[in-house]
Short mmCIF file of C-alpha atoms in Angstrom, two decimals:
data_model
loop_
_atom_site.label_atom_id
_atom_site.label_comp_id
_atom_site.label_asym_id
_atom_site.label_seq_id
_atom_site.Cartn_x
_atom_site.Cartn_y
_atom_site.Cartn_z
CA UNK V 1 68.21 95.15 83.49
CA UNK V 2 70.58 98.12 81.72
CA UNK V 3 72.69 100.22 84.42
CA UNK V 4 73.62 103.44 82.37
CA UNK V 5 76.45 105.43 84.09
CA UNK V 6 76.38 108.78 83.20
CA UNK V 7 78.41 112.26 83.14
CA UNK V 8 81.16 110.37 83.59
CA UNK V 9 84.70 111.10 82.15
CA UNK V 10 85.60 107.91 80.72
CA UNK V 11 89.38 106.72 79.79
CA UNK V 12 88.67 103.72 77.45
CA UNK V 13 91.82 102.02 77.86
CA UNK V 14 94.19 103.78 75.70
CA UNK V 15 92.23 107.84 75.75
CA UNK V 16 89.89 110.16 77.27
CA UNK V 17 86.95 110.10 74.89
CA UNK V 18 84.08 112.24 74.25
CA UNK V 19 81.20 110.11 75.26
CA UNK V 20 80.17 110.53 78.90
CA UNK V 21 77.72 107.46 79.16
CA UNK V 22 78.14 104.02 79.26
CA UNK V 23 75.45 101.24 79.29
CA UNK V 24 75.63 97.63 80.88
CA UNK V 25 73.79 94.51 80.38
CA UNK V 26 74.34 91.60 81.87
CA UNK V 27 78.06 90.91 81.75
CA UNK V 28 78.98 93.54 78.97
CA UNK V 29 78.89 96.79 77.71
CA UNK V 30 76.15 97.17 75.56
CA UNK V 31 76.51 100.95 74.70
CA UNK V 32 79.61 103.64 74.59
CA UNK V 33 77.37 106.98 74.42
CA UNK V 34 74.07 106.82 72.75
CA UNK V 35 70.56 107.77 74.65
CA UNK V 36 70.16 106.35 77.94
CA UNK V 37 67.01 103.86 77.79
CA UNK V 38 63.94 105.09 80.35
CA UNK V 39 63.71 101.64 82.08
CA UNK V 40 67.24 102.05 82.87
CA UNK V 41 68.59 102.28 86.36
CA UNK V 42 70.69 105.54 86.08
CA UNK V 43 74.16 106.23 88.48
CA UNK V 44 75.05 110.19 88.11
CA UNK V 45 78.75 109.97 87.85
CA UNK V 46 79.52 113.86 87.31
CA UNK V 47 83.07 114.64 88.82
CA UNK V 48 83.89 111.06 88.40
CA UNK V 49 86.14 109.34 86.06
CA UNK V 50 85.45 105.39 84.55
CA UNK V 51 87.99 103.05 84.13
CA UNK V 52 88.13 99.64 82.85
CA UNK V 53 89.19 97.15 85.86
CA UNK V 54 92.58 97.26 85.84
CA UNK V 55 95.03 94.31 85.59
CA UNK V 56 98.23 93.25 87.40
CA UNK V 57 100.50 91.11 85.56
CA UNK V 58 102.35 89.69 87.61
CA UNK V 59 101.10 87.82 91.22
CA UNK V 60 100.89 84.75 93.22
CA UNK V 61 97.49 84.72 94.67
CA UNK V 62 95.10 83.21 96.94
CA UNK V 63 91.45 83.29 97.55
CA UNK V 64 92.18 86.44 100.19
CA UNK V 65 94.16 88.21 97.76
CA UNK V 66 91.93 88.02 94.71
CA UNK V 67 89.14 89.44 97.07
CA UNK V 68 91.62 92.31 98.25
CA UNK V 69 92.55 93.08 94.42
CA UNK V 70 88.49 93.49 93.19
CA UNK V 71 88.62 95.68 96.31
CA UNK V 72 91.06 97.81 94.55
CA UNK V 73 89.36 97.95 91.54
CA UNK V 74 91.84 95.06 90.09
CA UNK V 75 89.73 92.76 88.32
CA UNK V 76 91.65 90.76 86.86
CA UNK V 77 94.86 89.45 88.39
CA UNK V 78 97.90 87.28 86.19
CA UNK V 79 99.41 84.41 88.39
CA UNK V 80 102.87 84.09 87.52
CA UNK V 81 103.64 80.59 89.21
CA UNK V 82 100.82 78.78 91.65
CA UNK V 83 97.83 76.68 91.45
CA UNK V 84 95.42 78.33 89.59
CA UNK V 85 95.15 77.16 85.94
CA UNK V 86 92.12 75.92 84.53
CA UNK V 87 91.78 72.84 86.24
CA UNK V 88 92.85 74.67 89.56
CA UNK V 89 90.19 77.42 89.14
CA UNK V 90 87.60 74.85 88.35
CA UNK V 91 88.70 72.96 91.93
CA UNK V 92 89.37 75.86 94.23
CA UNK V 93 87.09 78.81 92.70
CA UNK V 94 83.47 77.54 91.07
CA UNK V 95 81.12 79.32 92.47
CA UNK V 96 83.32 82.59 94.37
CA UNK V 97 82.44 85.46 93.17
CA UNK V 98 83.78 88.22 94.80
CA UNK V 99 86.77 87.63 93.63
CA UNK V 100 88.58 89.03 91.03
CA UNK V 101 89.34 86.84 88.01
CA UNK V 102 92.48 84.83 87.52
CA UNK V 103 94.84 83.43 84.88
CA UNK V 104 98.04 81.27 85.35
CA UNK V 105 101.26 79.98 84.44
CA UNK V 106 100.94 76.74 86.50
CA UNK V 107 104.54 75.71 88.32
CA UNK V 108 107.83 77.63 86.45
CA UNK V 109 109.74 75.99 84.82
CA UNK V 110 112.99 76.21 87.22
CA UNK V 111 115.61 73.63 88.51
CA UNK V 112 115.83 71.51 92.07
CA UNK V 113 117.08 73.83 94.46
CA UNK V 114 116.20 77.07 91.81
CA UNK V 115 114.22 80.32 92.40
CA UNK V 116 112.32 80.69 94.19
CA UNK V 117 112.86 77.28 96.49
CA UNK V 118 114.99 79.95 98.51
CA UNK V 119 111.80 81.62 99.42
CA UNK V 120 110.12 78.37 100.91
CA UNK V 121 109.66 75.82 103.58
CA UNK V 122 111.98 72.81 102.80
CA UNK V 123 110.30 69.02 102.12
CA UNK V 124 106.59 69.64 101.04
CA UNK V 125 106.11 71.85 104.75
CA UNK V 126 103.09 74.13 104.21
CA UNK V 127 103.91 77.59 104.80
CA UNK V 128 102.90 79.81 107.81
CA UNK V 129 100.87 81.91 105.71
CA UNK V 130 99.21 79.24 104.07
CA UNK V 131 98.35 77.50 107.54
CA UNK V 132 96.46 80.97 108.50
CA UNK V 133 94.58 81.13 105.89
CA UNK V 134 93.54 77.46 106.06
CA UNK V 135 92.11 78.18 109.73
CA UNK V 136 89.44 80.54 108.07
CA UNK V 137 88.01 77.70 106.08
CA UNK V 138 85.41 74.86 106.06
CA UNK V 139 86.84 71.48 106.77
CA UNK V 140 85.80 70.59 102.89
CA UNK V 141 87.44 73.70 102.03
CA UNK V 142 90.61 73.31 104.16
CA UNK V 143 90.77 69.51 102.28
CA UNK V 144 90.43 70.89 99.40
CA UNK V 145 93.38 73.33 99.76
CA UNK V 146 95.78 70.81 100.96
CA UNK V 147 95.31 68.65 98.26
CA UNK V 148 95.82 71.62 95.80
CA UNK V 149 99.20 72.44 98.21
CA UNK V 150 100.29 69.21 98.03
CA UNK V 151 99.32 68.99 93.78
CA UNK V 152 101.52 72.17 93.49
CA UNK V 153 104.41 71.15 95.27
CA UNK V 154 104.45 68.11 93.35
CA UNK V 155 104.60 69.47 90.29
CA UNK V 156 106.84 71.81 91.36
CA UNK V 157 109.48 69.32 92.18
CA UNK V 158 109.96 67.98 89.21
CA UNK V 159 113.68 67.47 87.88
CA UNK V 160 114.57 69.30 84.92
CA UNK V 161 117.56 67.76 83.65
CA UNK V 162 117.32 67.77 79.96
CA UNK V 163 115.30 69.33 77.37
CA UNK V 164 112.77 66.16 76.76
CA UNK V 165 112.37 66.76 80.39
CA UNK V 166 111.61 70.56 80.24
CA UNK V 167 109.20 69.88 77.03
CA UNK V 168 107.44 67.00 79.47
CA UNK V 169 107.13 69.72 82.08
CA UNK V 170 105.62 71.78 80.06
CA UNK V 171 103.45 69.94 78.54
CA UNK V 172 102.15 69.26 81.63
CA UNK V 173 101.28 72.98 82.41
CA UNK V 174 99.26 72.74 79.36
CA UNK V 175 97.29 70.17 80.70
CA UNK V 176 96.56 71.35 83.68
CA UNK V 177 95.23 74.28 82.18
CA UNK V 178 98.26 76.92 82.30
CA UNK V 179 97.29 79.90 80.04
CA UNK V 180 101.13 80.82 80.08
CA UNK V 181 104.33 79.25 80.50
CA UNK V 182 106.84 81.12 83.14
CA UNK V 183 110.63 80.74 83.31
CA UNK V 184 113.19 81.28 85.79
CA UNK V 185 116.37 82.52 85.55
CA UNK V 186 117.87 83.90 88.56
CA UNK V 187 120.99 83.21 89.95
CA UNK V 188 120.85 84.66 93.36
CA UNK V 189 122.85 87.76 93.69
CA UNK V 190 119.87 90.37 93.96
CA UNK V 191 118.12 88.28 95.92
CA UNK V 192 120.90 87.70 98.88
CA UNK V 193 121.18 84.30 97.39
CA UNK V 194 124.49 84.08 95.21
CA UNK V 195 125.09 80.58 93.69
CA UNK V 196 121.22 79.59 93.07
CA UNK V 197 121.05 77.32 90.48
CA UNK V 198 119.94 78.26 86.80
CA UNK V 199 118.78 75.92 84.00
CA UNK V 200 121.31 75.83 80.80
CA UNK V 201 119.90 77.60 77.59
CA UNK V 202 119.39 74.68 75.76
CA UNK V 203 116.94 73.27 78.17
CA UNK V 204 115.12 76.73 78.48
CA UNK V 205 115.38 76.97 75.07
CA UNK V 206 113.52 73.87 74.58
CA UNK V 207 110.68 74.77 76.96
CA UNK V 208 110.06 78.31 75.03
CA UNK V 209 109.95 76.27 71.57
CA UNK V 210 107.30 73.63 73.42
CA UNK V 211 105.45 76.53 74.44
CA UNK V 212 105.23 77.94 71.53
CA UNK V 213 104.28 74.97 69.75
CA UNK V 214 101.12 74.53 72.40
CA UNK V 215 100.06 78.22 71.59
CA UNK V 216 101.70 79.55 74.58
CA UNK V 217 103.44 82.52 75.03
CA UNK V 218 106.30 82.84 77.41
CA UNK V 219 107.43 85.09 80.62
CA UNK V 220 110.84 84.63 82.21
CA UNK V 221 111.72 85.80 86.16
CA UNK V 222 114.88 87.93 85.45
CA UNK V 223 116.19 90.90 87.52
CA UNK V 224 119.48 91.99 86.07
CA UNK V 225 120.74 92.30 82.26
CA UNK V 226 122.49 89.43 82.31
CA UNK V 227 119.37 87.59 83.06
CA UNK V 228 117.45 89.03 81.09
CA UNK V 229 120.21 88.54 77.55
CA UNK V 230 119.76 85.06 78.43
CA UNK V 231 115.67 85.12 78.34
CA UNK V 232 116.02 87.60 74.89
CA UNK V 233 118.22 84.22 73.61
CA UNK V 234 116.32 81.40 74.14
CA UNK V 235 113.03 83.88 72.22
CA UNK V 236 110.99 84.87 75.40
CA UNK V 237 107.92 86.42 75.00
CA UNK V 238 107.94 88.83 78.27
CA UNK V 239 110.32 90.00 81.15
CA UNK V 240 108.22 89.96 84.23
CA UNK V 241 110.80 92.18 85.83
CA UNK V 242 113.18 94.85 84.73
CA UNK V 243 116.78 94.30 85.63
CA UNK V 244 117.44 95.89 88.79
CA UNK V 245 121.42 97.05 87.34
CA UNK V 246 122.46 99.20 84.66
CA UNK V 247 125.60 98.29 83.08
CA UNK V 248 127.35 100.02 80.22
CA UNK V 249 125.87 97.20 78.04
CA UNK V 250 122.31 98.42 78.66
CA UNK V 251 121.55 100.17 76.00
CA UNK V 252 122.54 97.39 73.55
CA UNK V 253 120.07 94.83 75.83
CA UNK V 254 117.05 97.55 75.59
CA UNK V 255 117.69 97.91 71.85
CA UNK V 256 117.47 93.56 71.56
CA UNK V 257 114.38 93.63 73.73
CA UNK V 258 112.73 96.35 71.55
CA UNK V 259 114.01 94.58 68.02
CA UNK V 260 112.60 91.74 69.55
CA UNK V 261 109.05 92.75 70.49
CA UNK V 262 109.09 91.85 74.08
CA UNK V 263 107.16 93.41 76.63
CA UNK V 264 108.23 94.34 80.32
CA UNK V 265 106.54 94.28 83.77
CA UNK V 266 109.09 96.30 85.24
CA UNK V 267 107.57 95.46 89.23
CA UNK V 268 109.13 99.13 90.28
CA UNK V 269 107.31 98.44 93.50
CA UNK V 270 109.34 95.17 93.84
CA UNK V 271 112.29 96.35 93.16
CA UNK V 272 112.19 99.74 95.46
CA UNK V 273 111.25 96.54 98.05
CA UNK V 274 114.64 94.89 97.27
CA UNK V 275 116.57 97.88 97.41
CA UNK V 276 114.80 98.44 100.99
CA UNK V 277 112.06 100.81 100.84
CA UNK V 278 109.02 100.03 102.35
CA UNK V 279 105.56 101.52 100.93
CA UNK V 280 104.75 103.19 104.22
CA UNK V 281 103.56 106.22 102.41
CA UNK V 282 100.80 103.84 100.44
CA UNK V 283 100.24 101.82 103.78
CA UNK V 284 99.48 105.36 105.96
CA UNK V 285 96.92 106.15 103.09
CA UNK V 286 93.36 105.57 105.09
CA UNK V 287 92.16 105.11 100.80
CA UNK V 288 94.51 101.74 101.32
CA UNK V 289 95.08 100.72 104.99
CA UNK V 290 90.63 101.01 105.59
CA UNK V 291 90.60 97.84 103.01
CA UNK V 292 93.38 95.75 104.09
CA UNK V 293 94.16 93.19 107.20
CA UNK V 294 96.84 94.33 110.40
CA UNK V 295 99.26 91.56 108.51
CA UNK V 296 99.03 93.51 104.59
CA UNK V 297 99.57 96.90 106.39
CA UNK V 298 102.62 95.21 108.43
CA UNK V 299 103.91 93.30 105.07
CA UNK V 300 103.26 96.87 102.98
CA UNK V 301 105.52 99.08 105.61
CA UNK V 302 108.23 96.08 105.26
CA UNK V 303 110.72 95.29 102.91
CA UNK V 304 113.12 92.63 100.73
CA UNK V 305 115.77 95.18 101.32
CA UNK V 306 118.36 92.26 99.75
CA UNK V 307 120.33 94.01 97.98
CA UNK V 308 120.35 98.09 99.45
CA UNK V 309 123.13 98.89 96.91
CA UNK V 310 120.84 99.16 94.00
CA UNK V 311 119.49 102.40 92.38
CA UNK V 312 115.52 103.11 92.11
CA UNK V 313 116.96 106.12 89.96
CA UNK V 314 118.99 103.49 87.46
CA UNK V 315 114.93 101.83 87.41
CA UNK V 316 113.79 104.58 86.27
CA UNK V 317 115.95 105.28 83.66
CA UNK V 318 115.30 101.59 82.73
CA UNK V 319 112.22 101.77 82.27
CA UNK V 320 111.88 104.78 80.40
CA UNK V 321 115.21 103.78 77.95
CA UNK V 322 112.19 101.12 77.54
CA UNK V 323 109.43 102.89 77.19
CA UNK V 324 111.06 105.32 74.44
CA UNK V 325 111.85 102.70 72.28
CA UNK V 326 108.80 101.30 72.27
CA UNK V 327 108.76 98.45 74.11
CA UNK V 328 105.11 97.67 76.04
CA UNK V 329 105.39 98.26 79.67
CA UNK V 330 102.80 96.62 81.62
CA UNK V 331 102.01 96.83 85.49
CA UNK V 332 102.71 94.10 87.61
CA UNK V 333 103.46 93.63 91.44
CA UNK V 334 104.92 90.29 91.90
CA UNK V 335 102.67 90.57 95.48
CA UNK V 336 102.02 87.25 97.26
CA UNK V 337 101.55 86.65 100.83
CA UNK V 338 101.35 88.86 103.77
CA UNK V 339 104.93 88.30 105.60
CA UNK V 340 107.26 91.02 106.54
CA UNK V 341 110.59 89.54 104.78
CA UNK V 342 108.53 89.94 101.38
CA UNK V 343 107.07 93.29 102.22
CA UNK V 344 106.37 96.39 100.25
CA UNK V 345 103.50 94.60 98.48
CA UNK V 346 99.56 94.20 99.16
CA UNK V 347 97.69 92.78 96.01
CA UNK V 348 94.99 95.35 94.01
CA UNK V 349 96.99 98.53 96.63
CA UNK V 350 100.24 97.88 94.64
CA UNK V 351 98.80 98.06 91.13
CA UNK V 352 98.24 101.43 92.24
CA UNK V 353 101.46 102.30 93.44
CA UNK V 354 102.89 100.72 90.91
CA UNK V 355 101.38 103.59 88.56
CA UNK V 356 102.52 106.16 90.69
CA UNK V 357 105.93 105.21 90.65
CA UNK V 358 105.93 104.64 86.61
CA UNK V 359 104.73 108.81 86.78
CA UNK V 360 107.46 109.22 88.59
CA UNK V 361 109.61 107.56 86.19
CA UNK V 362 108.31 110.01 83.21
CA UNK V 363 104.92 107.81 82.38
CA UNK V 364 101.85 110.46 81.87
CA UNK V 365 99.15 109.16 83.49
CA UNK V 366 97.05 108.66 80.93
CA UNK V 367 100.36 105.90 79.70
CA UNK V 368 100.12 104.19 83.43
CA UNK V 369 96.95 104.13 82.74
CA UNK V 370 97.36 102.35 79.56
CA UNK V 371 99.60 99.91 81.52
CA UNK V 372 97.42 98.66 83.82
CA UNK V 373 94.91 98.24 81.12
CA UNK V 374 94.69 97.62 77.14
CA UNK V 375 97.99 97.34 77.34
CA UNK V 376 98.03 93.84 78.95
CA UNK V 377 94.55 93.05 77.86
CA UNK V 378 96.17 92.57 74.29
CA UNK V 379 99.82 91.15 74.99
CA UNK V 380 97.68 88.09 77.17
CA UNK V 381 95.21 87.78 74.57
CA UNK V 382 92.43 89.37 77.14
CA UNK V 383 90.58 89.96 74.32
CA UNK V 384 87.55 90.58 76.13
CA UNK V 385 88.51 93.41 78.61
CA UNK V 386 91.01 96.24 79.33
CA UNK V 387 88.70 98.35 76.88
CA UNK V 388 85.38 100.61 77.30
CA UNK V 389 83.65 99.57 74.22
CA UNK V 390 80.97 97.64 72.88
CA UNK V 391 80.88 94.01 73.49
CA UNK V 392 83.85 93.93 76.32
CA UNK V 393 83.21 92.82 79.64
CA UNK V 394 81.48 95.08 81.99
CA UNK V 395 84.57 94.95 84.25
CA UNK V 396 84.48 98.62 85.33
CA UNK V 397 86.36 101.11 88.01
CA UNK V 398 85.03 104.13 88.89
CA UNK V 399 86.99 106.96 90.81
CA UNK V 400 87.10 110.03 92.58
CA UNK V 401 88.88 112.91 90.60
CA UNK V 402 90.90 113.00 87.01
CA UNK V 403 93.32 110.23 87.14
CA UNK V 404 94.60 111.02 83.97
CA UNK V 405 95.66 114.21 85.30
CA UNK V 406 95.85 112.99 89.39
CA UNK V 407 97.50 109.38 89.34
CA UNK V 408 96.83 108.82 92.92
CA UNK V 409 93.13 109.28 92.46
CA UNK V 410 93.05 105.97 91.35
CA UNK V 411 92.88 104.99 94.80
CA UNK V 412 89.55 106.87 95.62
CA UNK V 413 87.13 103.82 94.61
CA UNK V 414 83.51 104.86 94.35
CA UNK V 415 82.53 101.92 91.87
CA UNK V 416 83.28 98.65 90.99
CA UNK V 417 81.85 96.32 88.94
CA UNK V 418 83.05 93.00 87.73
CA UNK V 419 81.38 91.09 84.49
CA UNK V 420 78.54 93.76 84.96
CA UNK V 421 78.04 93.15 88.74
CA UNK V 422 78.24 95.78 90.79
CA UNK V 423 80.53 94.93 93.56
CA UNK V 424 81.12 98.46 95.39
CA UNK V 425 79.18 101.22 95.70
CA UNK V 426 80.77 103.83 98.28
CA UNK V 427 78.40 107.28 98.11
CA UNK V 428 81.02 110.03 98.98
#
């Protein structure tokens, strides 16, 4: 069967472009313009814009919140540290499919006692969260999950002591199926944490080189410019934060990051979180709190608020002393579970803030856009999505409105459609 959607404005990833029809086939896009077949089942999308499904680079997920992200038009989601690589997709996923689609970086590569151990129930305990989430489950399903919970926190102990032992460690991401290799290095400070400890650079150093040598690229968890000289040393790939500070020596760190060719998820919606705003305004939107649970509208009008000194102004200027030079600036959340103490965030409802607050930065649209789309699509290797053309995936967003003009309209969903299958249809 071929679904044409037509009088559409369509942004293709990087531009508005003239055609105002797309066809889909299966799982991809068989047809950017072009005559619309007869046999085809037709969706009038005049006063609508299409999208491609947009992507958030930087989560820890669950079942619950890849279903809340397709609801938001995220289709694909990129798991910065949890269980689902290859192998864990393969266990906890086959056979879900109303669910966005995931990649991950396995466990970080962090010390005993590092980031984000700070964060978490001591000895192996399984989290509140996680406990909720189990009660909604089969009994083969709630198995399942604890042996995946009990996998992760296995690997996730491991002592890092040495570089054989980080290149070990890494390896066995790769095995496991990690399409990524993250990195922490965070010391505390932002975090209301001082003193956390932090691998030395030789031992990171070594786990960027095995990465690389296993066709991996590399992220690293940093949140001020100290951090984030250290990840530019050891030849990171990717910040998945922008430091939180802005130092005199600033300039000279954007400069390294731009000479080096390393891209950014700044997380603004994070990092308004740790300065202590909440994202009531999102949560009181009836375009967001209609979709999620009491406990993401509770988390979303909550906050971090660790470290109420910093500067959403100086992350702004960050990101656009970034963005000038030429650095790719992707969107990411860092969302994960629905508690109050990591609030702010709701996964596929902070993508979307996440490009409003990168307009308000001094992002056009059409560049937020860009961000959420072929923009991380290519620096992942997505080859197959965060583009409208021929031959992608049919993972598709349509909206309500201009948001290349409107960023917020984003937010009013009429379509979605992931690998061709249409997943919401809401007649206005």
């Amino acid at each position: 069967m071929i679904t044409a959607i037509t009088n559409a404005k369509i942004f293709d990833g990087e531009k508005l472009i003239e055609a105002t029809t797309v066809l889909i086939e299966g799982e991809k896009i068989i047809s950017v313009g072009g005559v619309v077949p007869v046999h085809a089942v037709t969706i009038d999308a005049k006063g609508k814009t299409l999208l491609p499904g947009l992507i958030d680079a930087h989560v820890h997920t669950s079942e619950e919140g890849l279903r809340d992200a397709l609801n938001f038009g995220v289709t694909t989601e990129l798991e910065m540290m949890g269980g689902f690589t290859r192998s864990g997709r393969e266990e906890q996923l086959k056979g879900i499919d109303d669910i966005a689609d995931v990649r991950s970086a396995g466990m970080g590569v962090t010390p005993p006692g590092g980031h984000p151990d700070e964060l978490m129930p001591g000895d192996g305990e399984i989290p509140d969260f996680v406990l909720k989430e189990l009660e909604k489950l089969s009994e083969e399903e709630r198995n399942a999950r604890l042996v995946a919970h009990a996998h992760d926190h296995e690997h996730a102990a491991a002592e890092l002591a040495s570089p054989d032992e980080a290149v070990a460690f890494v390896q066995e991401q790769v095995r496991q199926g990690a399409d990524y290799i993250k990195i922490m290095i965070e010391e505390g400070s932002v975090l209301a944490a001082p003193g956390l400890p932090v691998l030395s650079q030789e031992i990171m150093r070594a786990a960027v080189e095995e990465a690389h040598r296993q066709n991996k690229i590399t992220l690293a968890h940093v949140l001020t410019v100290e951090s984030a000289k250290k990840a530019i040393d050891i030849g990171i790939d990717g910040l998945a934060h922008i430091f939180i500070d802005r130092p005199d020596t600033t300039a000279d760190l954007v400069k390294r990051i731009a000479d080096a060719d390393v891209f950014v998820t700044p997380c603004l919606v994070l990092n308004s979180s740790i300065i202590g705003n909440s994202a009531s305004e999102l949560a009181s939107d009836t375009r967001v709190n209609s979709k999620l649970s009491e406990e993401w509208v509770e988390t979303l009008n909550s906050s971090f608020n660790t470290y109420p000194q910093g500067s959403m102004e100086d992350n702004y200027r960050n990101v656009m002393d970034l963005h000038r030079a030429g650095v790719d600036i992707l969107v990411g959340t860092d969302v994960s579970v629905p508690v109050p103490s990591l609030g702010g965030l709701a996964h596929g409802a902070s993508v979307h803030h996440e490009m409003q607050l990168l307009v308000k930065a001094g992002f056009t649209p059409v560049e937020a856009l860009q961000s959420a789309t072929s923009k991380t699509a290519r620096r992942f290797s997505l080859n197959d999505r965060g583009r409208i053309v021929e031959g992608a995936r049919a993972d598709l967003l349509l909206v309500e409105g201009d948001p290349t003009t409107h960023i917020s309209d984003t937010l009013s969903i009429s379509e979605v459609w992931l690998r061709g299958d249409r997943k919401i249809n809401k007649n206005y």
